[in-house]
């Protein structure tokens, strides 16, 4: 069966510091991968998606970037965090063709 | 712009009663519809998917879809305190590559 892992689960970072969140999928090949953010009082916002190695689509212009160095690895990064980057970051993959989205455990980021 | 609307609640339902959650969406070309349950501090969990007009039942859950009215609902029968959570409605717009669009969720409270 397919599983998706994210780390770290929780982190507290100062404003201006860098960020790296990692996501790995097991049990499937060439998955479509997604980064969502859930900020306090707001819905799930799609940040990036990837249909293959090196292929990244950005949904929202922001202080973040994403990379897909391997088929089942998806990384979310920032060079300098802002207070507004605080939130719950969720990596997900989607089944084909039913289009069901499955999430990892999430990474909770607090920027101080 | 793709929009998914839900009443934020909280919706309070006595234990054993039927909880009814509603969702409307803006894009008529939407093809897939999902309900997720999210406990506080956890990632969303898929509980129902529906693709054609009518009802779909799975245990105590029934999803209802009316594409003409652009309306999706979720009924939870014999509500239990463990059903207390935020329920997210999500819509897919075809192809799956660009992910799902989520509503902000309805907070459901089941009162013992």
JSON list of N, CA and C in Angstrom, two decimals, chain A residues 29-87:
[
{"chain": "A", "resi": 29, "resn": "UNK", "atom": "N", "xyz": [4.85, 4.71, -8.06]},
{"chain": "A", "resi": 29, "resn": "UNK", "atom": "CA", "xyz": [5.87, 5.36, -8.87]},
{"chain": "A", "resi": 29, "resn": "UNK", "atom": "C", "xyz": [5.24, 6.47, -9.70]},
{"chain": "A", "resi": 30, "resn": "UNK", "atom": "N", "xyz": [6.04, 7.48, -9.96]},
{"chain": "A", "resi": 30, "resn": "UNK", "atom": "CA", "xyz": [5.62, 8.65, -10.74]},
{"chain": "A", "resi": 30, "resn": "UNK", "atom": "C", "xyz": [4.30, 9.26, -10.25]},
{"chain": "A", "resi": 31, "resn": "UNK", "atom": "N", "xyz": [4.20, 9.50, -8.94]},
{"chain": "A", "resi": 31, "resn": "UNK", "atom": "CA", "xyz": [2.95, 10.11, -8.43]},
{"chain": "A", "resi": 31, "resn": "UNK", "atom": "C", "xyz": [2.92, 11.60, -8.72]},
{"chain": "A", "resi": 32, "resn": "UNK", "atom": "N", "xyz": [1.72, 12.16, -8.83]},
{"chain": "A", "resi": 32, "resn": "UNK", "atom": "CA", "xyz": [1.56, 13.61, -8.78]},
{"chain": "A", "resi": 32, "resn": "UNK", "atom": "C", "xyz": [1.63, 14.00, -7.30]},
{"chain": "A", "resi": 33, "resn": "UNK", "atom": "N", "xyz": [2.48, 14.99, -7.00]},
{"chain": "A", "resi": 33, "resn": "UNK", "atom": "CA", "xyz": [2.70, 15.40, -5.62]},
{"chain": "A", "resi": 33, "resn": "UNK", "atom": "C", "xyz": [2.31, 16.86, -5.41]},
{"chain": "A", "resi": 34, "resn": "UNK", "atom": "N", "xyz": [1.89, 17.18, -4.19]},
{"chain": "A", "resi": 34, "resn": "UNK", "atom": "CA", "xyz": [1.34, 18.50, -3.89]},
{"chain": "A", "resi": 34, "resn": "UNK", "atom": "C", "xyz": [1.84, 18.99, -2.54]},
{"chain": "A", "resi": 35, "resn": "UNK", "atom": "N", "xyz": [2.02, 20.30, -2.45]},
{"chain": "A", "resi": 35, "resn": "UNK", "atom": "CA", "xyz": [2.21, 20.98, -1.17]},
{"chain": "A", "resi": 35, "resn": "UNK", "atom": "C", "xyz": [1.02, 21.92, -0.95]},
{"chain": "A", "resi": 36, "resn": "UNK", "atom": "N", "xyz": [0.34, 21.72, 0.19]},
{"chain": "A", "resi": 36, "resn": "UNK", "atom": "CA", "xyz": [-0.73, 22.60, 0.62]},
{"chain": "A", "resi": 36, "resn": "UNK", "atom": "C", "xyz": [-0.30, 23.28, 1.93]},
{"chain": "A", "resi": 37, "resn": "UNK", "atom": "N", "xyz": [-0.88, 24.44, 2.18]},
{"chain": "A", "resi": 37, "resn": "UNK", "atom": "CA", "xyz": [-0.68, 25.11, 3.46]},
{"chain": "A", "resi": 37, "resn": "UNK", "atom": "C", "xyz": [-2.05, 25.42, 4.06]},
{"chain": "A", "resi": 38, "resn": "UNK", "atom": "N", "xyz": [-2.15, 25.21, 5.36]},
{"chain": "A", "resi": 38, "resn": "UNK", "atom": "CA", "xyz": [-3.37, 25.54, 6.10]},
{"chain": "A", "resi": 38, "resn": "UNK", "atom": "C", "xyz": [-2.98, 26.52, 7.18]},
{"chain": "A", "resi": 39, "resn": "UNK", "atom": "N", "xyz": [-3.32, 27.80, 6.99]},
{"chain": "A", "resi": 39, "resn": "UNK", "atom": "CA", "xyz": [-3.03, 28.82, 7.98]},
{"chain": "A", "resi": 39, "resn": "UNK", "atom": "C", "xyz": [-4.22, 28.96, 8.92]},
{"chain": "A", "resi": 40, "resn": "UNK", "atom": "N", "xyz": [-3.97, 29.51, 10.10]},
{"chain": "A", "resi": 40, "resn": "UNK", "atom": "CA", "xyz": [-5.02, 29.66, 11.11]},
{"chain": "A", "resi": 40, "resn": "UNK", "atom": "C", "xyz": [-6.20, 30.43, 10.53]},
{"chain": "A", "resi": 41, "resn": "UNK", "atom": "N", "xyz": [-7.40, 29.84, 10.65]},
{"chain": "A", "resi": 41, "resn": "UNK", "atom": "CA", "xyz": [-8.61, 30.51, 10.18]},
{"chain": "A", "resi": 41, "resn": "UNK", "atom": "C", "xyz": [-8.80, 30.52, 8.69]},
{"chain": "A", "resi": 42, "resn": "UNK", "atom": "N", "xyz": [-7.93, 29.82, 7.97]},
{"chain": "A", "resi": 42, "resn": "UNK", "atom": "CA", "xyz": [-8.04, 29.79, 6.51]},
{"chain": "A", "resi": 42, "resn": "UNK", "atom": "C", "xyz": [-8.14, 28.35, 6.02]},
{"chain": "A", "resi": 43, "resn": "UNK", "atom": "N", "xyz": [-8.57, 28.20, 4.81]},
{"chain": "A", "resi": 43, "resn": "UNK", "atom": "CA", "xyz": [-8.70, 26.87, 4.23]},
{"chain": "A", "resi": 43, "resn": "UNK", "atom": "C", "xyz": [-7.37, 26.36, 3.72]},
{"chain": "A", "resi": 44, "resn": "UNK", "atom": "N", "xyz": [-7.42, 25.19, 3.13]},
{"chain": "A", "resi": 44, "resn": "UNK", "atom": "CA", "xyz": [-6.23, 24.59, 2.53]},
{"chain": "A", "resi": 44, "resn": "UNK", "atom": "C", "xyz": [-5.90, 25.31, 1.22]},
{"chain": "A", "resi": 45, "resn": "UNK", "atom": "N", "xyz": [-4.69, 25.80, 1.14]},
{"chain": "A", "resi": 45, "resn": "UNK", "atom": "CA", "xyz": [-4.25, 26.54, -0.02]},
{"chain": "A", "resi": 45, "resn": "UNK", "atom": "C", "xyz": [-3.20, 25.73, -0.77]},
{"chain": "A", "resi": 46, "resn": "UNK", "atom": "N", "xyz": [-3.42, 25.47, -2.05]},
{"chain": "A", "resi": 46, "resn": "UNK", "atom": "CA", "xyz": [-2.45, 24.76, -2.85]},
{"chain": "A", "resi": 46, "resn": "UNK", "atom": "C", "xyz": [-1.28, 25.67, -3.17]},
{"chain": "A", "resi": 47, "resn": "UNK", "atom": "N", "xyz": [-0.07, 25.22, -2.84]},
{"chain": "A", "resi": 47, "resn": "UNK", "atom": "CA", "xyz": [1.13, 26.03, -3.06]},
{"chain": "A", "resi": 47, "resn": "UNK", "atom": "C", "xyz": [1.86, 25.59, -4.34]},
{"chain": "A", "resi": 48, "resn": "UNK", "atom": "N", "xyz": [2.16, 24.30, -4.42]},
{"chain": "A", "resi": 48, "resn": "UNK", "atom": "CA", "xyz": [2.91, 23.76, -5.55]},
{"chain": "A", "resi": 48, "resn": "UNK", "atom": "C", "xyz": [2.39, 22.37, -5.89]},
{"chain": "A", "resi": 49, "resn": "UNK", "atom": "N", "xyz": [2.54, 22.00, -7.16]},
{"chain": "A", "resi": 49, "resn": "UNK", "atom": "CA", "xyz": [2.33, 20.61, -7.52]},
{"chain": "A", "resi": 49, "resn": "UNK", "atom": "C", "xyz": [3.36, 20.19, -8.55]},
{"chain": "A", "resi": 50, "resn": "UNK", "atom": "N", "xyz": [3.57, 18.86, -8.61]},
{"chain": "A", "resi": 50, "resn": "UNK", "atom": "CA", "xyz": [4.60, 18.32, -9.49]},
{"chain": "A", "resi": 50, "resn": "UNK", "atom": "C", "xyz": [4.10, 17.03, -10.13]},
{"chain": "A", "resi": 51, "resn": "UNK", "atom": "N", "xyz": [4.26, 16.93, -11.45]},
{"chain": "A", "resi": 51, "resn": "UNK", "atom": "CA", "xyz": [3.84, 15.73, -12.16]},
{"chain": "A", "resi": 51, "resn": "UNK", "atom": "C", "xyz": [5.03, 14.83, -12.48]},
{"chain": "A", "resi": 52, "resn": "UNK", "atom": "N", "xyz": [6.25, 15.27, -12.14]},
{"chain": "A", "resi": 52, "resn": "UNK", "atom": "CA", "xyz": [7.42, 14.44, -12.40]},
{"chain": "A", "resi": 52, "resn": "UNK", "atom": "C", "xyz": [8.69, 15.10, -11.90]},
{"chain": "A", "resi": 53, "resn": "UNK", "atom": "N", "xyz": [9.79, 14.38, -11.98]},
{"chain": "A", "resi": 53, "resn": "UNK", "atom": "CA", "xyz": [11.09, 14.89, -11.53]},
{"chain": "A", "resi": 53, "resn": "UNK", "atom": "C", "xyz": [11.40, 16.21, -12.21]},
{"chain": "A", "resi": 54, "resn": "UNK", "atom": "N", "xyz": [11.75, 17.21, -11.40]},
{"chain": "A", "resi": 54, "resn": "UNK", "atom": "CA", "xyz": [12.14, 18.51, -11.92]},
{"chain": "A", "resi": 54, "resn": "UNK", "atom": "C", "xyz": [11.01, 19.37, -12.44]},
{"chain": "A", "resi": 55, "resn": "UNK", "atom": "N", "xyz": [9.77, 18.86, -12.40]},
{"chain": "A", "resi": 55, "resn": "UNK", "atom": "CA", "xyz": [8.62, 19.60, -12.92]},
{"chain": "A", "resi": 55, "resn": "UNK", "atom": "C", "xyz": [7.81, 20.17, -11.76]},
{"chain": "A", "resi": 56, "resn": "UNK", "atom": "N", "xyz": [7.81, 21.49, -11.62]},
{"chain": "A", "resi": 56, "resn": "UNK", "atom": "CA", "xyz": [7.13, 22.16, -10.53]},
{"chain": "A", "resi": 56, "resn": "UNK", "atom": "C", "xyz": [6.21, 23.22, -11.08]},
{"chain": "A", "resi": 57, "resn": "UNK", "atom": "N", "xyz": [4.97, 23.23, -10.61]},
{"chain": "A", "resi": 57, "resn": "UNK", "atom": "CA", "xyz": [4.02, 24.29, -10.95]},
{"chain": "A", "resi": 57, "resn": "UNK", "atom": "C", "xyz": [3.65, 25.02, -9.67]},
{"chain": "A", "resi": 58, "resn": "UNK", "atom": "N", "xyz": [3.69, 26.35, -9.74]},
{"chain": "A", "resi": 58, "resn": "UNK", "atom": "CA", "xyz": [3.38, 27.18, -8.58]},
{"chain": "A", "resi": 58, "resn": "UNK", "atom": "C", "xyz": [2.01, 27.78, -8.74]},
{"chain": "A", "resi": 59, "resn": "UNK", "atom": "N", "xyz": [1.22, 27.67, -7.67]},
{"chain": "A", "resi": 59, "resn": "UNK", "atom": "CA", "xyz": [-0.14, 28.20, -7.71]},
{"chain": "A", "resi": 59, "resn": "UNK", "atom": "C", "xyz": [-0.21, 29.62, -7.16]},
{"chain": "A", "resi": 60, "resn": "UNK", "atom": "N", "xyz": [0.68, 29.94, -6.24]},
{"chain": "A", "resi": 60, "resn": "UNK", "atom": "CA", "xyz": [0.59, 31.23, -5.55]},
{"chain": "A", "resi": 60, "resn": "UNK", "atom": "C", "xyz": [1.99, 31.84, -5.47]},
{"chain": "A", "resi": 61, "resn": "UNK", "atom": "N", "xyz": [2.17, 33.07, -5.95]},
{"chain": "A", "resi": 61, "resn": "UNK", "atom": "CA", "xyz": [3.48, 33.73, -5.79]},
{"chain": "A", "resi": 61, "resn": "UNK", "atom": "C", "xyz": [3.74, 34.00, -4.31]},
{"chain": "A", "resi": 62, "resn": "UNK", "atom": "N", "xyz": [4.95, 33.65, -3.85]},
{"chain": "A", "resi": 62, "resn": "UNK", "atom": "CA", "xyz": [5.18, 33.71, -2.41]},
{"chain": "A", "resi": 62, "resn": "UNK", "atom": "C", "xyz": [6.66, 33.59, -2.13]},
{"chain": "A", "resi": 63, "resn": "UNK", "atom": "N", "xyz": [6.93, 33.47, -0.86]},
{"chain": "A", "resi": 63, "resn": "UNK", "atom": "CA", "xyz": [8.29, 33.39, -0.37]},
{"chain": "A", "resi": 63, "resn": "UNK", "atom": "C", "xyz": [8.84, 31.98, -0.38]},
{"chain": "A", "resi": 64, "resn": "UNK", "atom": "N", "xyz": [8.17, 31.05, -1.00]},
{"chain": "A", "resi": 64, "resn": "UNK", "atom": "CA", "xyz": [8.52, 29.65, -0.93]},
{"chain": "A", "resi": 64, "resn": "UNK", "atom": "C", "xyz": [8.88, 29.10, -2.31]},
{"chain": "A", "resi": 65, "resn": "UNK", "atom": "N", "xyz": [9.61, 27.99, -2.31]},
{"chain": "A", "resi": 65, "resn": "UNK", "atom": "CA", "xyz": [9.91, 27.28, -3.56]},
{"chain": "A", "resi": 65, "resn": "UNK", "atom": "C", "xyz": [9.81, 25.80, -3.30]},
{"chain": "A", "resi": 66, "resn": "UNK", "atom": "N", "xyz": [9.70, 25.02, -4.37]},
{"chain": "A", "resi": 66, "resn": "UNK", "atom": "CA", "xyz": [9.61, 23.57, -4.24]},
{"chain": "A", "resi": 66, "resn": "UNK", "atom": "C", "xyz": [10.55, 22.92, -5.24]},
{"chain": "A", "resi": 67, "resn": "UNK", "atom": "N", "xyz": [10.97, 21.71, -4.90]},
{"chain": "A", "resi": 67, "resn": "UNK", "atom": "CA", "xyz": [11.81, 20.94, -5.81]},
{"chain": "A", "resi": 67, "resn": "UNK", "atom": "C", "xyz": [11.44, 19.48, -5.72]},
{"chain": "A", "resi": 68, "resn": "UNK", "atom": "N", "xyz": [11.70, 18.77, -6.81]},
{"chain": "A", "resi": 68, "resn": "UNK", "atom": "CA", "xyz": [11.44, 17.33, -6.85]},
{"chain": "A", "resi": 68, "resn": "UNK", "atom": "C", "xyz": [12.69, 16.67, -7.43]},
{"chain": "A", "resi": 69, "resn": "UNK", "atom": "N", "xyz": [13.65, 16.39, -6.57]},
{"chain": "A", "resi": 69, "resn": "UNK", "atom": "CA", "xyz": [14.92, 15.82, -7.04]},
{"chain": "A", "resi": 69, "resn": "UNK", "atom": "C", "xyz": [14.84, 14.34, -7.41]},
{"chain": "A", "resi": 70, "resn": "UNK", "atom": "N", "xyz": [13.89, 13.62, -6.83]},
{"chain": "A", "resi": 70, "resn": "UNK", "atom": "CA", "xyz": [13.69, 12.21, -7.13]},
{"chain": "A", "resi": 70, "resn": "UNK", "atom": "C", "xyz": [12.19, 11.95, -7.34]},
{"chain": "A", "resi": 71, "resn": "UNK", "atom": "N", "xyz": [11.88, 10.81, -7.95]},
{"chain": "A", "resi": 71, "resn": "UNK", "atom": "CA", "xyz": [10.50, 10.51, -8.31]},
{"chain": "A", "resi": 71, "resn": "UNK", "atom": "C", "xyz": [9.54, 10.59, -7.13]},
{"chain": "A", "resi": 72, "resn": "UNK", "atom": "N", "xyz": [9.99, 10.12, -5.96]},
{"chain": "A", "resi": 72, "resn": "UNK", "atom": "CA", "xyz": [9.09, 10.04, -4.81]},
{"chain": "A", "resi": 72, "resn": "UNK", "atom": "C", "xyz": [9.48, 10.99, -3.69]},
{"chain": "A", "resi": 73, "resn": "UNK", "atom": "N", "xyz": [10.21, 12.06, -4.02]},
{"chain": "A", "resi": 73, "resn": "UNK", "atom": "CA", "xyz": [10.64, 13.02, -3.02]},
{"chain": "A", "resi": 73, "resn": "UNK", "atom": "C", "xyz": [10.23, 14.41, -3.45]},
{"chain": "A", "resi": 74, "resn": "UNK", "atom": "N", "xyz": [9.65, 15.15, -2.51]},
{"chain": "A", "resi": 74, "resn": "UNK", "atom": "CA", "xyz": [9.17, 16.51, -2.80]},
{"chain": "A", "resi": 74, "resn": "UNK", "atom": "C", "xyz": [9.62, 17.39, -1.64]},
{"chain": "A", "resi": 75, "resn": "UNK", "atom": "N", "xyz": [10.25, 18.51, -1.95]},
{"chain": "A", "resi": 75, "resn": "UNK", "atom": "CA", "xyz": [10.84, 19.36, -0.92]},
{"chain": "A", "resi": 75, "resn": "UNK", "atom": "C", "xyz": [10.28, 20.77, -1.03]},
{"chain": "A", "resi": 76, "resn": "UNK", "atom": "N", "xyz": [9.94, 21.35, 0.10]},
{"chain": "A", "resi": 76, "resn": "UNK", "atom": "CA", "xyz": [9.48, 22.74, 0.17]},
{"chain": "A", "resi": 76, "resn": "UNK", "atom": "C", "xyz": [10.55, 23.56, 0.88]},
{"chain": "A", "resi": 77, "resn": "UNK", "atom": "N", "xyz": [10.92, 24.69, 0.31]},
{"chain": "A", "resi": 77, "resn": "UNK", "atom": "CA", "xyz": [12.03, 25.47, 0.85]},
{"chain": "A", "resi": 77, "resn": "UNK", "atom": "C", "xyz": [11.71, 26.95, 0.90]},
{"chain": "A", "resi": 78, "resn": "UNK", "atom": "N", "xyz": [12.47, 27.63, 1.73]},
{"chain": "A", "resi": 78, "resn": "UNK", "atom": "CA", "xyz": [12.47, 29.08, 1.74]},
{"chain": "A", "resi": 78, "resn": "UNK", "atom": "C", "xyz": [13.88, 29.55, 2.12]},
{"chain": "A", "resi": 79, "resn": "UNK", "atom": "N", "xyz": [14.31, 30.64, 1.54]},
{"chain": "A", "resi": 79, "resn": "UNK", "atom": "CA", "xyz": [15.62, 31.20, 1.90]},
{"chain": "A", "resi": 79, "resn": "UNK", "atom": "C", "xyz": [15.50, 32.10, 3.13]},
{"chain": "A", "resi": 80, "resn": "UNK", "atom": "N", "xyz": [14.35, 32.80, 3.25]},
{"chain": "A", "resi": 80, "resn": "UNK", "atom": "CA", "xyz": [14.15, 33.70, 4.38]},
{"chain": "A", "resi": 80, "resn": "UNK", "atom": "C", "xyz": [12.68, 33.68, 4.78]},
{"chain": "A", "resi": 81, "resn": "UNK", "atom": "N", "xyz": [12.40, 33.12, 5.92]},
{"chain": "A", "resi": 81, "resn": "UNK", "atom": "CA", "xyz": [11.02, 33.00, 6.36]},
{"chain": "A", "resi": 81, "resn": "UNK", "atom": "C", "xyz": [10.43, 34.34, 6.81]},
{"chain": "A", "resi": 82, "resn": "UNK", "atom": "N", "xyz": [9.12, 34.48, 6.55]},
{"chain": "A", "resi": 82, "resn": "UNK", "atom": "CA", "xyz": [8.34, 35.61, 7.02]},
{"chain": "A", "resi": 82, "resn": "UNK", "atom": "C", "xyz": [7.36, 35.13, 8.09]},
{"chain": "A", "resi": 83, "resn": "UNK", "atom": "N", "xyz": [6.86, 36.06, 8.89]},
{"chain": "A", "resi": 83, "resn": "UNK", "atom": "CA", "xyz": [5.85, 35.69, 9.89]},
{"chain": "A", "resi": 83, "resn": "UNK", "atom": "C", "xyz": [4.64, 35.03, 9.23]},
{"chain": "A", "resi": 84, "resn": "UNK", "atom": "N", "xyz": [4.29, 35.51, 8.04]},
{"chain": "A", "resi": 84, "resn": "UNK", "atom": "CA", "xyz": [3.10, 35.00, 7.35]},
{"chain": "A", "resi": 84, "resn": "UNK", "atom": "C", "xyz": [3.30, 33.59, 6.80]},
{"chain": "A", "resi": 85, "resn": "UNK", "atom": "N", "xyz": [4.51, 33.05, 6.90]},
{"chain": "A", "resi": 85, "resn": "UNK", "atom": "CA", "xyz": [4.74, 31.67, 6.46]},
{"chain": "A", "resi": 85, "resn": "UNK", "atom": "C", "xyz": [4.32, 30.64, 7.50]},
{"chain": "A", "resi": 86, "resn": "UNK", "atom": "N", "xyz": [3.96, 31.10, 8.68]},
{"chain": "A", "resi": 86, "resn": "UNK", "atom": "CA", "xyz": [3.49, 30.16, 9.72]},
{"chain": "A", "resi": 86, "resn": "UNK", "atom": "C", "xyz": [2.26, 29.41, 9.23]},
{"chain": "A", "resi": 87, "resn": "UNK", "atom": "N", "xyz": [2.18, 28.13, 9.59]},
{"chain": "A", "resi": 87, "resn": "UNK", "atom": "CA", "xyz": [1.02, 27.34, 9.20]},
{"chain": "A", "resi": 87, "resn": "UNK", "atom": "C", "xyz": [1.29, 25.87, 9.26]}
]
